[in-house]
Coordinates of C-alpha atoms in Angstrom, one line a residue:
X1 CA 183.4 111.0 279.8
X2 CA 179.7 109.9 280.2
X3 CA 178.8 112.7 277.0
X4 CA 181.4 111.3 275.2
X5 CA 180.3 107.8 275.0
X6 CA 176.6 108.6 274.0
X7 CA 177.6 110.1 270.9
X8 CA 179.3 107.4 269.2
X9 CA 179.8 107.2 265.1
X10 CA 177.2 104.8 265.3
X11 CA 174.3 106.9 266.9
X12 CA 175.6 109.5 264.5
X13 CA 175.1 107.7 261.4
X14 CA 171.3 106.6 262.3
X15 CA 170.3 110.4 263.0
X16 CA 171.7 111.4 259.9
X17 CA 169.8 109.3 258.1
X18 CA 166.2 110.2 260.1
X19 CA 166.8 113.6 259.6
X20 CA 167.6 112.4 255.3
X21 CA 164.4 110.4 255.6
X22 CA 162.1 113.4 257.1
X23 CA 163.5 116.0 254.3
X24 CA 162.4 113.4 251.6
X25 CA 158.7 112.7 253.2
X26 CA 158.5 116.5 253.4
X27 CA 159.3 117.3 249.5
X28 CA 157.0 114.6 248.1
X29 CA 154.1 116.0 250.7
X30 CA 154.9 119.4 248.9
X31 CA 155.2 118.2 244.9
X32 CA 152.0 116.3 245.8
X33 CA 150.0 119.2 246.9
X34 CA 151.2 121.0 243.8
X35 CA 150.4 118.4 241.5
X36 CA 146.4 118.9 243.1
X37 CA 145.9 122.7 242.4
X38 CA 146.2 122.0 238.2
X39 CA 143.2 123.3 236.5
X40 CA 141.4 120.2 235.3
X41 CA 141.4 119.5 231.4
X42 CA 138.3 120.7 229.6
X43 CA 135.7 118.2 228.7
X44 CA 135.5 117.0 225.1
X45 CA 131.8 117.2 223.3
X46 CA 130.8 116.7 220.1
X47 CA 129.0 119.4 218.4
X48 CA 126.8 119.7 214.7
X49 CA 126.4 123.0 212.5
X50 CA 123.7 124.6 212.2
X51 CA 122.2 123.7 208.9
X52 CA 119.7 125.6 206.3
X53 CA 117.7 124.2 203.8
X54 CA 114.2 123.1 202.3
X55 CA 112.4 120.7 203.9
X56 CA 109.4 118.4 203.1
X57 CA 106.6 119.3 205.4
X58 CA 104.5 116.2 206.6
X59 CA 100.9 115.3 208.2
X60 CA 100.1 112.4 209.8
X61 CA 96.3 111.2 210.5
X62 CA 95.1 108.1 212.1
X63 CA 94.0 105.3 209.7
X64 CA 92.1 102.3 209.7
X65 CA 92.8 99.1 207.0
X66 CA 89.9 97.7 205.5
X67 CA 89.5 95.7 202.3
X68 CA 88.8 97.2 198.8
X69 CA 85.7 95.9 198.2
X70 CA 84.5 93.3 201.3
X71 CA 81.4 91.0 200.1
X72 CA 79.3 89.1 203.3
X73 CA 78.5 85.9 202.3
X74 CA 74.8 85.4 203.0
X75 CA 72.2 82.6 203.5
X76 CA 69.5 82.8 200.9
X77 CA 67.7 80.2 201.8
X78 CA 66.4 78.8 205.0
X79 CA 68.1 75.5 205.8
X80 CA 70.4 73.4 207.6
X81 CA 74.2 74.2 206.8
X82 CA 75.2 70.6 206.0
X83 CA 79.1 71.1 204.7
X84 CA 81.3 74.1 204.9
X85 CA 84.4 73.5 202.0
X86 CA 87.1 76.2 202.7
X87 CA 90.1 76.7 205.6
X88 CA 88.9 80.2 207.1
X89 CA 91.9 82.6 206.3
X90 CA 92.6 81.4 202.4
X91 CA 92.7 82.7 199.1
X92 CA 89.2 81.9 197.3
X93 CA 88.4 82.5 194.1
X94 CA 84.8 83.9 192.5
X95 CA 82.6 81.3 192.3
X96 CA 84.3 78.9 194.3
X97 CA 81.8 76.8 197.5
X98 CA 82.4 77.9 200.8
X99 CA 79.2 76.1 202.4
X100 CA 76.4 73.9 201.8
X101 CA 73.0 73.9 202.6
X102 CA 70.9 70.6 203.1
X103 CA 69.6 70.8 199.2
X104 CA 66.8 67.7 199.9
X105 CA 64.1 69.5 200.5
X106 CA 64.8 72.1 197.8
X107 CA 65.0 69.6 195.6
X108 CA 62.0 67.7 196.2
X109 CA 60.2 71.6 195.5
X110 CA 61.6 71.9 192.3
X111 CA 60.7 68.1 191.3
X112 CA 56.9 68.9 192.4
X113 CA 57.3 71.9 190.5
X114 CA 58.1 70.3 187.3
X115 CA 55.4 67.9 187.9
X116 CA 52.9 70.7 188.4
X117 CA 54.4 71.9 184.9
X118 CA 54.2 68.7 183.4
X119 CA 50.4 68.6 184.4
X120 CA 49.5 72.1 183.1
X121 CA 51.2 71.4 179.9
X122 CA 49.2 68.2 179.2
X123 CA 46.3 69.9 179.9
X124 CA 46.7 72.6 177.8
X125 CA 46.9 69.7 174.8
X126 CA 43.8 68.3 176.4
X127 CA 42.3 72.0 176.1
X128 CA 43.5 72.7 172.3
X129 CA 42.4 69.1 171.2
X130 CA 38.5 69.9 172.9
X131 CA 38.9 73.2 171.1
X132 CA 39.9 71.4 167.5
X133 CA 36.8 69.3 168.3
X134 CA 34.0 72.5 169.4
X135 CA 35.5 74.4 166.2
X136 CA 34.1 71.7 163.9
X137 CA 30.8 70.9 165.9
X138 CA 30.3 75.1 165.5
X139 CA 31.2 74.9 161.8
X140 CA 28.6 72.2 161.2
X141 CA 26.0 74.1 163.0
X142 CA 27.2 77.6 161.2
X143 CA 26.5 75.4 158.2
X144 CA 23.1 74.5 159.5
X145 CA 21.6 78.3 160.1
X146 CA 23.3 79.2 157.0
X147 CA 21.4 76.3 154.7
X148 CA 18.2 77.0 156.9
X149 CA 18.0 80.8 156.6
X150 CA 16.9 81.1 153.3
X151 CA 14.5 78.3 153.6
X152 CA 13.0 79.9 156.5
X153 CA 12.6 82.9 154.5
X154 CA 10.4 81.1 151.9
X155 CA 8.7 79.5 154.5
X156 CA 10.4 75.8 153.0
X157 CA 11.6 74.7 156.5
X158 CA 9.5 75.2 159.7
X159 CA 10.4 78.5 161.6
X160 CA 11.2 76.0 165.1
X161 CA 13.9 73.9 162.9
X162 CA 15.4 77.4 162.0
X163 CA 15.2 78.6 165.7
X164 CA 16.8 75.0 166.7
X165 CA 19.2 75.4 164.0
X166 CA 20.2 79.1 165.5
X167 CA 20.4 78.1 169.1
X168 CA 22.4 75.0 168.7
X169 CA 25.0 77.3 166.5
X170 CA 24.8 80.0 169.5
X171 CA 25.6 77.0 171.7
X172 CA 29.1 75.3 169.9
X173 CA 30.0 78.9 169.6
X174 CA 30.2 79.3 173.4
X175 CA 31.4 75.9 173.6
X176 CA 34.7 77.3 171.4
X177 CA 34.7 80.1 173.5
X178 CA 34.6 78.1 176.8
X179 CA 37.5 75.7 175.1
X180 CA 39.7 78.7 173.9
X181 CA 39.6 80.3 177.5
X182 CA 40.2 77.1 178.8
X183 CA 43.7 77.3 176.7
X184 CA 44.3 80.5 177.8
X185 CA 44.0 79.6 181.2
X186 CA 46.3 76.2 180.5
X187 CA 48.9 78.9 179.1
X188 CA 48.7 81.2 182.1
X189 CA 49.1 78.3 184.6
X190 CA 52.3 76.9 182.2
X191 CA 53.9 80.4 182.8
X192 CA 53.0 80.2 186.2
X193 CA 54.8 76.8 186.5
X194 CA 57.6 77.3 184.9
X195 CA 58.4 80.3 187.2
X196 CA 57.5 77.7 190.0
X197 CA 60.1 75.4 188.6
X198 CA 62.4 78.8 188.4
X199 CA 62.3 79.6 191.6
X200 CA 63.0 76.1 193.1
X201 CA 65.9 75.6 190.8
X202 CA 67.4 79.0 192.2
X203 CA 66.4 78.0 195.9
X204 CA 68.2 74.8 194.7
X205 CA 71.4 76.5 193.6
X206 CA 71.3 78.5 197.0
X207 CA 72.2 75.8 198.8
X208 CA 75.5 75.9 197.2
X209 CA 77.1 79.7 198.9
X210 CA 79.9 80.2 197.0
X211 CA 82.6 83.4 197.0
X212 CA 81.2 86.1 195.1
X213 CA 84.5 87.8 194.5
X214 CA 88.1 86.6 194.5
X215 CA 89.8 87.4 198.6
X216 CA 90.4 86.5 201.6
X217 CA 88.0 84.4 203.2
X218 CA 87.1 85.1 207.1
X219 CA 86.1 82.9 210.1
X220 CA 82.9 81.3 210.0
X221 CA 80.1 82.6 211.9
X222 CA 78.3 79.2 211.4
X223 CA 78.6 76.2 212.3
X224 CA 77.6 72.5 210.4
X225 CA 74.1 71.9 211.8
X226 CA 73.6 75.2 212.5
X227 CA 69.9 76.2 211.3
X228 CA 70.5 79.4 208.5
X229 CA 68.4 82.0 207.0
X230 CA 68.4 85.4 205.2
X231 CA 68.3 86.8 208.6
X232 CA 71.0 85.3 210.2
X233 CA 73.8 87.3 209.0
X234 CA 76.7 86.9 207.4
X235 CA 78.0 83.4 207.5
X236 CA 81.5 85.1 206.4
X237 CA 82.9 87.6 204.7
X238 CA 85.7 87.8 201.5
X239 CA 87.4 90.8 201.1
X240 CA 89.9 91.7 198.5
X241 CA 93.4 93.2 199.6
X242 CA 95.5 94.3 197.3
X243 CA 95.2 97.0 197.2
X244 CA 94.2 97.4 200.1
X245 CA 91.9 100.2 201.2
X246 CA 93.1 103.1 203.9
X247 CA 90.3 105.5 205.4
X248 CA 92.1 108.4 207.6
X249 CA 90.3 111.7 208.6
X250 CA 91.6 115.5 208.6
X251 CA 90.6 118.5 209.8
X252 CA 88.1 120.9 207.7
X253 CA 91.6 123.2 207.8
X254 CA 93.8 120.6 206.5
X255 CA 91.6 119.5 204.1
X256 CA 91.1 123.1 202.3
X257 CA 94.9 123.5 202.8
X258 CA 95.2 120.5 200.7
X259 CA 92.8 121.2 198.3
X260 CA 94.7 124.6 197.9
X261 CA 98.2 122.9 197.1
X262 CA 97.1 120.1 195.1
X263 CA 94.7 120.3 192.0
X264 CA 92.6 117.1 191.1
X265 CA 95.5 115.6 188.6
X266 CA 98.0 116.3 191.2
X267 CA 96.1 114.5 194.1
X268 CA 96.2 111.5 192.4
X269 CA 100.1 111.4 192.5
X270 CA 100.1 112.2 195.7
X271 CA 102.4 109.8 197.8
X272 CA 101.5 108.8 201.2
X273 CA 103.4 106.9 203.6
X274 CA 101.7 103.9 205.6
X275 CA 102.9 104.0 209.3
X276 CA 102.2 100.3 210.9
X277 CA 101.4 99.8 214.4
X278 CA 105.0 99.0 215.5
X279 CA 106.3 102.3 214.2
X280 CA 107.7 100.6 210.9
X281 CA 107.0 102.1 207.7
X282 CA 105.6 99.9 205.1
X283 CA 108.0 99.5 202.3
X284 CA 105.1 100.2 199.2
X285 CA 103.8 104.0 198.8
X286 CA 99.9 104.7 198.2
X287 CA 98.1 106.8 196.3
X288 CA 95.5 108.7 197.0
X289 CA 91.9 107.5 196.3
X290 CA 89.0 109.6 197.1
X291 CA 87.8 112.0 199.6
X292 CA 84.2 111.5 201.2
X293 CA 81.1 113.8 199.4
X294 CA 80.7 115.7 203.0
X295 CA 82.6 116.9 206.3
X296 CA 81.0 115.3 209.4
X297 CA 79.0 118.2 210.9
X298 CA 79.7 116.5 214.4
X299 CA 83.4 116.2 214.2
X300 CA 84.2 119.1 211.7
X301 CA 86.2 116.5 209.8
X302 CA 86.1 114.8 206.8
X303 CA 87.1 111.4 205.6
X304 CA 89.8 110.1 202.9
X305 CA 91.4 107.0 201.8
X306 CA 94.3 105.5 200.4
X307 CA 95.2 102.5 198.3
X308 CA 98.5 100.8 199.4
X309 CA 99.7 98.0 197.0
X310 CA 99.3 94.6 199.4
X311 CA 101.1 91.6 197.9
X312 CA 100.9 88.8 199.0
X313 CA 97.9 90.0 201.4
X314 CA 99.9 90.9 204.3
X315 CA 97.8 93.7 205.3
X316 CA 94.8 93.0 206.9
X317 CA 91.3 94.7 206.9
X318 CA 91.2 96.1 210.9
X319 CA 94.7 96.6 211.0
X320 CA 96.1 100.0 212.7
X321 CA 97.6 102.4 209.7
X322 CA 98.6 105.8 210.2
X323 CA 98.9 108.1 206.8
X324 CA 101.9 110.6 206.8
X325 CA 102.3 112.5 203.7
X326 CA 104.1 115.5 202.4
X327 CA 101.7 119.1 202.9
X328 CA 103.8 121.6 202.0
X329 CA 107.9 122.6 202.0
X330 CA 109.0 125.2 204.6
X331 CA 112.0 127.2 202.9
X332 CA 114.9 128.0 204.7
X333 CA 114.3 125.6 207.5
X334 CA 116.9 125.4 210.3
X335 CA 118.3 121.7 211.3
X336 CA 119.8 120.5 214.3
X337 CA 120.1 116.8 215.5
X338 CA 117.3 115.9 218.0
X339 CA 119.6 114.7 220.6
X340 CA 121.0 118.3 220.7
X341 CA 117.7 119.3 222.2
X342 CA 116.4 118.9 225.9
X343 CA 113.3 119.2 227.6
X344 CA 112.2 120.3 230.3
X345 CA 109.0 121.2 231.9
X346 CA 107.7 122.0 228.3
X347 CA 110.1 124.1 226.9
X348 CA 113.3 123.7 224.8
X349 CA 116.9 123.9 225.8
X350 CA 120.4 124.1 223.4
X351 CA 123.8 124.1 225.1
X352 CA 125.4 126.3 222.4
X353 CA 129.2 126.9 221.6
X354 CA 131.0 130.3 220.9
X355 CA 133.8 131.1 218.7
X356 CA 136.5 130.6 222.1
X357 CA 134.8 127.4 222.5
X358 CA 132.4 128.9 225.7
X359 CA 129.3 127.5 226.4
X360 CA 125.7 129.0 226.7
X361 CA 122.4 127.1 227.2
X362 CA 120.2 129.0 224.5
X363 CA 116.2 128.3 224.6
X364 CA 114.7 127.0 221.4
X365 CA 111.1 127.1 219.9
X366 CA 111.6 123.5 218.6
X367 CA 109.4 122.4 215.4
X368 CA 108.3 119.3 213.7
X369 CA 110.8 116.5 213.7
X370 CA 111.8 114.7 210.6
X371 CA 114.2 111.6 210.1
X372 CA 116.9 112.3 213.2
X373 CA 116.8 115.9 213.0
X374 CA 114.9 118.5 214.6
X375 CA 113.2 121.7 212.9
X376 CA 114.2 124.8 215.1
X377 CA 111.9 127.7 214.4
X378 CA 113.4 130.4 216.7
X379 CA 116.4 130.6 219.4
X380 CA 119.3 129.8 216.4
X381 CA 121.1 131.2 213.3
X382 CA 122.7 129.3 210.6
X383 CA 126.1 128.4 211.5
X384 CA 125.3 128.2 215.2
X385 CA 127.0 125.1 216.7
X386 CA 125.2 123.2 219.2
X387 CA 126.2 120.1 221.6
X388 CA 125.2 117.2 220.7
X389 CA 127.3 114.6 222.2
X390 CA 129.2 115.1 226.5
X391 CA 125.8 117.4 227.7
X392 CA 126.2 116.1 230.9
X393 CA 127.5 118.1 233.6
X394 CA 128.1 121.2 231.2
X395 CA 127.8 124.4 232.9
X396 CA 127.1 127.8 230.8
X397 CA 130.6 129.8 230.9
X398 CA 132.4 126.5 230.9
X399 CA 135.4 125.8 228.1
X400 CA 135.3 122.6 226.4
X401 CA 136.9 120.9 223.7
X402 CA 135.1 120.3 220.3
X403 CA 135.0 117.5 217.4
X404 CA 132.2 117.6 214.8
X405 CA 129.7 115.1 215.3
X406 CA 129.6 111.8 213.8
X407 CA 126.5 112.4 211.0
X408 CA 127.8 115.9 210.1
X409 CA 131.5 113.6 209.1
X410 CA 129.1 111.6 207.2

């Protein structure tokens, strides 16, 4: 009776529905565990073709901006700068004053000068009016041994009046003599003066330092007040920019290289790139200009320059400018994107992608480099495909998924 009443419908029902409960726990436990042991989906990566083709080969050489022709401005007088008539930085034109010497001592030089000339040219008319005068006091006395002479001979006129007559005639001669080296000496000290008065008037005109050549004018090195001289140094310096000038230096072996691929005529149409100091290339091309008379026996190098165009002077002599320029072409180059390419420790790695879609990491001899692709000189065929996009975590062996790179769909 006692068994009877312990199993009741009601007990019954609730252990039917545990032992529903634990059977439905059990087969999602078991669907879970089977969903876990799926092979996980291969990774997607993006991968570029191998390509072939001719590419431009270039150089690049360290180069230095400086000015196409750069003038220092000079004292050439000693004096006191007294003004200085430009904004350091400008545009000044030939001929135009950039600083002023105290001109009051230079002028009172040239005024004594042309009062020293003033007074050697009176003198001279002083000198030629005596020399009028000893002329006719000679001719009268030439007059006197010539009337005397014959009478001497016939014994009319004493022989002491003839001897009077001849020594007073020997006498205004040297007194015409004495007059006309006296003009000649008036003449001498004229020419003499008037160089005087040359030179003060160019002293004069020194005092004004004005641009010789049209440029850009630099800082001042001195100062109103400041005491000047043809020793002092430059006071500035103008220096004409466009174009502006480029000097870079290659090798001995690049330089007969060059001189191998490009004859005279074509050197002077050869375009060169001007690499600025924040990597940016500047938008004009230059041309080649010259290359120095001798290689530096020190270095083993030798010395070229450039002309870039330079409106609007925005280059500046001093400024950092790196040359790059096409050498040569290398035929048959192959191309791969450089962010296919990783480094390590030195050397070169591509993960590379078979026909079933495996990959391999391949070692590369990697070239030069030029725009965003990478010259591979040995480690790839053409039509090799290589990962350039989803590197990470690759593993050689492992299948992946593929979709052509971005620039190869451009």
């Amino acid at each position: 009776m006692k068994i009877k009443s312990v199993l009741k419908p009601k007990h019954v029902a609730w252990a039917i529905v545990a032992i529903l409960g634990a059977i439905i726990v059990n087969l999602a436990v078991h669907s879970g565990a089977k969903a876990s042991v799926q092979p996980p989906s291969s990774p997607v990566v993006e991968v570029a073709t191998v390509e072939q083709r001719n590419i431009p080969v270039y150089g690049e050489w360290i180069g230095t901006l400086t000015g196409q022709v750069n003038a220092d401005v000079k004292a050439q007088v000693t004096g006191y700068l007294l003004t200085r008539k430009y904004k350091e930085g400008s545009y000044v034109k030939k001929g135009q004053l950039l600083f002023e010497i105290d001109p009051r001592p230079f002028q009172a030089a040239l005024d004594q000068a042309k009062g020293q000339l003033a007074q050697a040219q009176a003198q001279l008319i002083q000198n030629q009016a005596q020399l009028a005068t000893a002329k006719a006091v000679q001719l009268k006395s030439q007059l006197d041994v010539e009337k005397y002479d014959p009478l001497a001979k016939a014994d009319a006129v004493s022989k002491q009046d003839f001897d009077n007559a001849t020594q007073t005639n020997l006498a205004n001669q040297a007194q015409v003599q004495a007059a006309e080296a006296a003009i000649g000496s008036a003449k001498a000290q004229i020419q003499a003066n008037k160089a005087a008065v040359e030179t003060a008037a160019i002293n004069l005109n020194f005092t004004r330092i004005v641009s010789p050549i049209d440029g850009i004018v630099g800082i001042a090195q001195a100062q109103v007040g400041d005491l000047v001289n043809t020793g002092s140094g430059p006071l500035t310096t103008v220096s004409t920019l466009d174009p502006i000038r480029d000097y870079f230096t290659v090798s001995e072996q690049q330089y007969l290289a060059l001189q191998k691929r490009f004859s005279d005529s074509e050197k002077d149409h050869w375009k060169l790139q001007l690499i600025l100091a924040d990597g940016t290339t500047y938008q004009q091309e230059g041309q080649f200009y010259f290359a120095d008379r001798q290689v530096n026996q020190n270095t083993g190098a030798i010395q070229l320059a450039a002309l870039f165009p330079n409106p609007g002077n925005v280059l500046r002599p001093g400024q950092y400018g790196k040359v790059r320029a096409i050498v040569r072409v290398q035929q048959n180059a192959l191309l791969i994107p450089q962010a296919a390419v990783n480094e390590q420790q030195g050397s070169y790695l591509v993960s590379v992608v078979d026909k079933d879609n495996r990959v391999s990491m391949r070692p590369v001899q990697a070239g030069q480099r030029t725009d965003t692709m990478w010259v591979i000189d040995g480690g790839l065929k053409p039509g090799d495909r290589v990962v350039v996009e989803g590197q990470q975590n690759l593993r050689p062996g492992m299948t992946v998924q593929t979709k052509p790179f971005k620039s190869d769909v451009e």
